[in-house]
Coordinates of N, CA and C in Angstrom, one line a residue:
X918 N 21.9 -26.1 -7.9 CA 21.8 -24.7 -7.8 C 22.8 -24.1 -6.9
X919 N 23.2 -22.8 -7.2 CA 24.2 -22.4 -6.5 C 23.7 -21.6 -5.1
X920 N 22.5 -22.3 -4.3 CA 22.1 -21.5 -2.7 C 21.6 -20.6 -3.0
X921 N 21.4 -19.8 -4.8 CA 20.5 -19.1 -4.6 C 18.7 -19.0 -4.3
X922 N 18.0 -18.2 -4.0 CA 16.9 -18.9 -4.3 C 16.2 -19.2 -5.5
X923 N 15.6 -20.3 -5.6 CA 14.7 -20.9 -6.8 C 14.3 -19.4 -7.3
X924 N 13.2 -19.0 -6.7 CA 12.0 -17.9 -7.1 C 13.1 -16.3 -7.7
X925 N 14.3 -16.6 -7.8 CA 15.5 -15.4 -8.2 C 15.6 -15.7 -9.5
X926 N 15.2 -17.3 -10.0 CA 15.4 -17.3 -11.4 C 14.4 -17.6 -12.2
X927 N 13.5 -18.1 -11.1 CA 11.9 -18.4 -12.1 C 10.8 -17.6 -12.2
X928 N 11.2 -16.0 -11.5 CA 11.3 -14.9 -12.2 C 10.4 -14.5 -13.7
X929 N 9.4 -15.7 -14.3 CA 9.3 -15.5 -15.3 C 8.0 -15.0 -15.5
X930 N 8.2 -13.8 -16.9 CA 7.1 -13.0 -17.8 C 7.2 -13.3 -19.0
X931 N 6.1 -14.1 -19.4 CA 5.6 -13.9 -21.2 C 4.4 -13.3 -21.2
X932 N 4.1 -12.7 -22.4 CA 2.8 -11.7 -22.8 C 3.1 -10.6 -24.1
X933 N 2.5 -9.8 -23.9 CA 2.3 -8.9 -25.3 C 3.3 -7.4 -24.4
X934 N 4.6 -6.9 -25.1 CA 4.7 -6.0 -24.5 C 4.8 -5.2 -25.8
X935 N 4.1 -4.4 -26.0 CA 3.5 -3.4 -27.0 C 3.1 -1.7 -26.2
X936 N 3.0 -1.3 -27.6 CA 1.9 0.2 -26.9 C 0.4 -0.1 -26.5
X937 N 0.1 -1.2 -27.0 CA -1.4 -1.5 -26.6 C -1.5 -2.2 -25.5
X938 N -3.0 -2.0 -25.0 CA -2.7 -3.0 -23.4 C -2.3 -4.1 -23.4
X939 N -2.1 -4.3 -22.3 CA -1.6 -6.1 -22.5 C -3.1 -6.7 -22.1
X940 N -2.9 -7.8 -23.5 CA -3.9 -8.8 -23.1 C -3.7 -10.6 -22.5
X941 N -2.6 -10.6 -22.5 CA -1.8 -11.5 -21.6 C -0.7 -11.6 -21.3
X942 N -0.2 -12.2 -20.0 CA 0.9 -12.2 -19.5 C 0.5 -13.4 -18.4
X943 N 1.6 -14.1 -18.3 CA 1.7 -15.0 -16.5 C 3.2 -14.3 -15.8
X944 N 3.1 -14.7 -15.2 CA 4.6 -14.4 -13.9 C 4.7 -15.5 -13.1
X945 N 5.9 -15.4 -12.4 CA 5.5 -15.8 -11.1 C 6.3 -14.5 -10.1
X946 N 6.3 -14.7 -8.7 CA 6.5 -14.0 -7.7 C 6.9 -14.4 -6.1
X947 N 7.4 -14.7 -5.5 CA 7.8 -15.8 -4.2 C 6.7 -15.6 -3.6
X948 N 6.4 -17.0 -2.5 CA 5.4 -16.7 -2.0 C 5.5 -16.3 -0.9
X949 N 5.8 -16.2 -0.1 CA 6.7 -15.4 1.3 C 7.8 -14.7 1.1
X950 N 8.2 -13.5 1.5 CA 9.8 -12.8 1.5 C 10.7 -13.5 2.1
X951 N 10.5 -15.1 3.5 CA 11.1 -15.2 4.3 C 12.2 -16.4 3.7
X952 N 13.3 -16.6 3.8 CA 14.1 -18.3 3.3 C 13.6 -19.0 3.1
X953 N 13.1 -19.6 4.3 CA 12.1 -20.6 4.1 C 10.9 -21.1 3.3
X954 N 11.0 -20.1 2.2 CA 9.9 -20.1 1.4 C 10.4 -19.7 0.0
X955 N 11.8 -20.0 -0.2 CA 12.7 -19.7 -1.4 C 12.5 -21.1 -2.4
X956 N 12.0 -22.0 -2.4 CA 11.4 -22.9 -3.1 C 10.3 -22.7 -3.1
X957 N 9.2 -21.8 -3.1 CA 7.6 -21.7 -3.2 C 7.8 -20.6 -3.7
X958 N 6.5 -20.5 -5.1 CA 6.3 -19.4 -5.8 C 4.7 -19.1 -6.2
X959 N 4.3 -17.8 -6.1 CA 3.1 -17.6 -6.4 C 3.2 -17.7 -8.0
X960 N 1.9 -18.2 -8.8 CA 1.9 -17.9 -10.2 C 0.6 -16.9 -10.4
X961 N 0.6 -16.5 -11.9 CA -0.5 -14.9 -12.0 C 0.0 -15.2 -13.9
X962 N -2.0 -15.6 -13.8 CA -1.6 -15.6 -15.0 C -3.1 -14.6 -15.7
X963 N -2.7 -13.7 -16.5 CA -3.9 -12.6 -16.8 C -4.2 -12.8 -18.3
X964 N -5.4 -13.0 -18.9 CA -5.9 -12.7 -19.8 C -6.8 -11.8 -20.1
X965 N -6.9 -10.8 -21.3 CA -7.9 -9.9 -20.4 C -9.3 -10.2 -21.5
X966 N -10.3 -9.5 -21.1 CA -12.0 -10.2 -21.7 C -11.2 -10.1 -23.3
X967 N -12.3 -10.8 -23.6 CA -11.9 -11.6 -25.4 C -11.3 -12.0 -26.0
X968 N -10.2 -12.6 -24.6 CA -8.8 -13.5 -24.9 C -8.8 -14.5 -24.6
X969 N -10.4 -15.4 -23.8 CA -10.1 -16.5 -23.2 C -11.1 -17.3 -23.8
X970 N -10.7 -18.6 -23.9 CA -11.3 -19.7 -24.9 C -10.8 -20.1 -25.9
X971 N -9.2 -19.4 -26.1 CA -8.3 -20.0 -26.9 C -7.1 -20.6 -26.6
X972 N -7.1 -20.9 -25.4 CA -5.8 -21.7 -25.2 C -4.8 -20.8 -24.5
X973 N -5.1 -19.4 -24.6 CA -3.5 -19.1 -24.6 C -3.0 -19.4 -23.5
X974 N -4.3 -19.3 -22.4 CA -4.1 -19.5 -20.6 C -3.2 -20.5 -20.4
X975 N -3.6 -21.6 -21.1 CA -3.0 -23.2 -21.0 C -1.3 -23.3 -21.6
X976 N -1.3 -22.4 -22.8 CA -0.4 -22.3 -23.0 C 0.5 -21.5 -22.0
X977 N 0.6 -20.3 -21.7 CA 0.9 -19.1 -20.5 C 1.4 -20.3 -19.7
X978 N 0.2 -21.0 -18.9 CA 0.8 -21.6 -17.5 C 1.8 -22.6 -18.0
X979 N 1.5 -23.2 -19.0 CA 2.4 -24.4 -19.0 C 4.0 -24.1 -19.4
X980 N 4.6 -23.2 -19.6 CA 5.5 -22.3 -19.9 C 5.9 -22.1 -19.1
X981 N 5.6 -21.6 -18.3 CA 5.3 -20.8 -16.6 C 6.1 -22.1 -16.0
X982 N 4.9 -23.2 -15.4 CA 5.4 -24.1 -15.1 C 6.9 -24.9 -15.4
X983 N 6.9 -24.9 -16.9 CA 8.4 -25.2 -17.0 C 9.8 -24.9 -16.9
X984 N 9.7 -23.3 -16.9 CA 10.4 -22.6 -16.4 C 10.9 -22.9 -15.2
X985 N 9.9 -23.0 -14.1 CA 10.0 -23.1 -12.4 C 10.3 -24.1 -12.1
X986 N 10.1 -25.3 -13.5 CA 10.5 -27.3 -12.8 C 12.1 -26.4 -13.2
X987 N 12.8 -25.9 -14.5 CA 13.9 -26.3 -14.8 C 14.7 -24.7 -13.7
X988 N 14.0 -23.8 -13.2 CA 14.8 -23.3 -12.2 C 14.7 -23.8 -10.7
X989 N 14.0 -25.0 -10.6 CA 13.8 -25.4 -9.3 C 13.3 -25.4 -8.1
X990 N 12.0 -25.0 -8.7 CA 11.2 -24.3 -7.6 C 10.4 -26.1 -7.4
X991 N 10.2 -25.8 -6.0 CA 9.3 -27.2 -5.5 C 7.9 -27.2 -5.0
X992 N 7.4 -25.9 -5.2 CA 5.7 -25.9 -5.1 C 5.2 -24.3 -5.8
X993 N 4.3 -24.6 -6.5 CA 3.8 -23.6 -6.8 C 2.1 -23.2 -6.4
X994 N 2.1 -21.9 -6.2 CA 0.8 -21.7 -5.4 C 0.0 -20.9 -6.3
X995 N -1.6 -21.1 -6.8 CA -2.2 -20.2 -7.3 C -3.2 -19.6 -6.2
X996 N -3.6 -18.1 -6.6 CA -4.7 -17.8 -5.5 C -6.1 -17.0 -6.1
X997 N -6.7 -17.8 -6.6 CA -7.8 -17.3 -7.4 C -9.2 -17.3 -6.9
X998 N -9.8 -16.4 -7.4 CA -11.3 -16.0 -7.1 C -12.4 -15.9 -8.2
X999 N -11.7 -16.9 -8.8 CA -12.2 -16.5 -10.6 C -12.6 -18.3 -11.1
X1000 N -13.6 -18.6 -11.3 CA -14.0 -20.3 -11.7 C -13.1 -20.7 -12.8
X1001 N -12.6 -19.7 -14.1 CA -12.2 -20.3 -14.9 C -10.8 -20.7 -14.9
X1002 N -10.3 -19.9 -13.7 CA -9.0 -19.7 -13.5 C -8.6 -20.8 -12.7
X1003 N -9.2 -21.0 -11.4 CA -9.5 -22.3 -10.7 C -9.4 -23.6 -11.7
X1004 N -10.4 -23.6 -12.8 CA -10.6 -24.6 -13.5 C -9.3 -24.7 -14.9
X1005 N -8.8 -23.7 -15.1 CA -7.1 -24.2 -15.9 C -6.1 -25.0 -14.8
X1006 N -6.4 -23.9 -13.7 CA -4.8 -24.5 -12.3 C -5.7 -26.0 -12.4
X1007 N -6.6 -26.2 -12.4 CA -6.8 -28.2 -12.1 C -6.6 -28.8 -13.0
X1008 N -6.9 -28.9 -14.4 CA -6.1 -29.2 -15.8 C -4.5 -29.3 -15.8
X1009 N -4.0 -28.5 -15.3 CA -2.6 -28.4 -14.5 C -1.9 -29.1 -13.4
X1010 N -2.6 -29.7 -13.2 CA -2.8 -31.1 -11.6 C -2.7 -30.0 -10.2
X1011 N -3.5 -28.9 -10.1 CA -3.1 -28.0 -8.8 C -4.4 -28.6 -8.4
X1012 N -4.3 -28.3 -6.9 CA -5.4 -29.1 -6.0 C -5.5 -28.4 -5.5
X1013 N -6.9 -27.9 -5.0 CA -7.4 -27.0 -3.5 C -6.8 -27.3 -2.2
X1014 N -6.1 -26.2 -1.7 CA -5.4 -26.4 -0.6 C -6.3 -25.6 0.4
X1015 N -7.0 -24.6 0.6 CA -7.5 -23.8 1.0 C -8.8 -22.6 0.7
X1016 N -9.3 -22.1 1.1 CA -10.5 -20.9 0.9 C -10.5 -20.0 2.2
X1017 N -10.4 -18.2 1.7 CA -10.1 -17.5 2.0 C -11.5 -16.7 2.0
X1018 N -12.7 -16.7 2.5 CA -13.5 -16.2 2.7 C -13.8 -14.9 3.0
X1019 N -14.3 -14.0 1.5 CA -14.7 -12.7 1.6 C -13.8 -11.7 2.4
X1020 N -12.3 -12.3 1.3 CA -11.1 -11.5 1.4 C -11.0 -10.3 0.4
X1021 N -11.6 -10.5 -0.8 CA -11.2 -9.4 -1.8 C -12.7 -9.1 -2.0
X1022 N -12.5 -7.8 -2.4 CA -14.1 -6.7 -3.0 C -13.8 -6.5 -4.6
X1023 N -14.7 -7.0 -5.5 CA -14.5 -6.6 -7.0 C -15.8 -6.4 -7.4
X1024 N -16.0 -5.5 -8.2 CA -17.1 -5.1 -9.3 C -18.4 -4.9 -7.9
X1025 N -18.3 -4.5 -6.6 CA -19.1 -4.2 -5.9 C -19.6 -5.1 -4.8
X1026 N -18.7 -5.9 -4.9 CA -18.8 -7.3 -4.0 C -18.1 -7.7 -3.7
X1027 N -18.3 -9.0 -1.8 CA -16.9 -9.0 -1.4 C -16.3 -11.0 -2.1
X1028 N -15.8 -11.0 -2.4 CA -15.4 -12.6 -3.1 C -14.5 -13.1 -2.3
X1029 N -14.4 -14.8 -2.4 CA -13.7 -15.5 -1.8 C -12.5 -15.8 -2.8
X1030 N -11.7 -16.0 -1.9 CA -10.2 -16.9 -2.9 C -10.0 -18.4 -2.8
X1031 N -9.7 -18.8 -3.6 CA -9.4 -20.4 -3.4 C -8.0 -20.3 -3.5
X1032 N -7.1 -20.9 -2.3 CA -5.6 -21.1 -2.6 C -5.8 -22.7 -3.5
X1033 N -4.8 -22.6 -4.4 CA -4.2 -24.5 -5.3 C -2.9 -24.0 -4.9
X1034 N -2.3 -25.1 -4.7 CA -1.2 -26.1 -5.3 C -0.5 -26.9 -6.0
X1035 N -0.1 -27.6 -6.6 CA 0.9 -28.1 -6.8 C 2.3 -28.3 -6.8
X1036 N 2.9 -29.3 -6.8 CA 4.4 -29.8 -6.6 C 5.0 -30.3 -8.2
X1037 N 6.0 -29.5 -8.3 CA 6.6 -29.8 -9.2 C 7.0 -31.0 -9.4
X1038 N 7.5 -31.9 -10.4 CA 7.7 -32.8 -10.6 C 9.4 -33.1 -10.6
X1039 N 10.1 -32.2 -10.7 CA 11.7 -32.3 -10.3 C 12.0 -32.4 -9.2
X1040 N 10.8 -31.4 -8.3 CA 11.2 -31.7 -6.6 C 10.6 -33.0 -6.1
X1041 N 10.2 -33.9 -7.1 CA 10.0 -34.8 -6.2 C 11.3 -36.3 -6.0
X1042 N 11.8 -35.9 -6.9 CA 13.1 -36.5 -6.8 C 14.6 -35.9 -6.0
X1043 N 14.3 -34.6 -5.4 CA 14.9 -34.0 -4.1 C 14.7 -33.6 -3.5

């Protein structure tokens, strides 16, 4: 790579871009602003209700994921508060790195986050 950062080109959105809502999309997004974190990227992947149970999630991340091995990112971080979401990132080889205790408030309540990870499989040859 040319010193730029990884997370400048793995940059990536698939999903529905229409007049109608979107009912899926992943991204990713760096996971610190700082250098030192120019090989680490947050992923975000959304389906919205009556979209999930078909794959598309699996499909989304895995996409996602290949993107980031072929622009070079060397860890990717999910940060979820959602069981089914947790349970695609582990089908994905991400492992619980962390829990973030009654950080976020949704539908009236306060919820925990689970940080995953995983390591791409390009960085582990650099």
């Amino acid at each position: 790579m040319s010193g730029s950062p990884p997370h400048t080109t793995a940059m990536t959105a698939l999903g529905s871009i229409t007049a109608q809502p979107v009912s899926r999309s992943s991204s990713t997004s760096p996971w610190r602003p700082k250098p030192a974190y120019r090989h680490t990227v947050e992923d975000t992947v959304y389906l919205a209700p009556g979209h999930t149970g078909r794959g598309i999630g699996g499909r989304l991340l895995g996409a996602l994921l290949a993107g980031c091995a072929d622009a070079g990112v060397r860890q990717v971080i999910a940060d979820s508060g959602d069981g089914a979401s947790a349970a695609l990132h582990r089908r994905f080889g991400f492992a619980q790195a962390g829990r973030l205790t009654a950080v976020g408030r949704k539908h009236g309540r306060w919820i925990d986050t689970i940080l995953m990870q995983r390591e791409l499989p390009a960085a582990l040859a650099g």
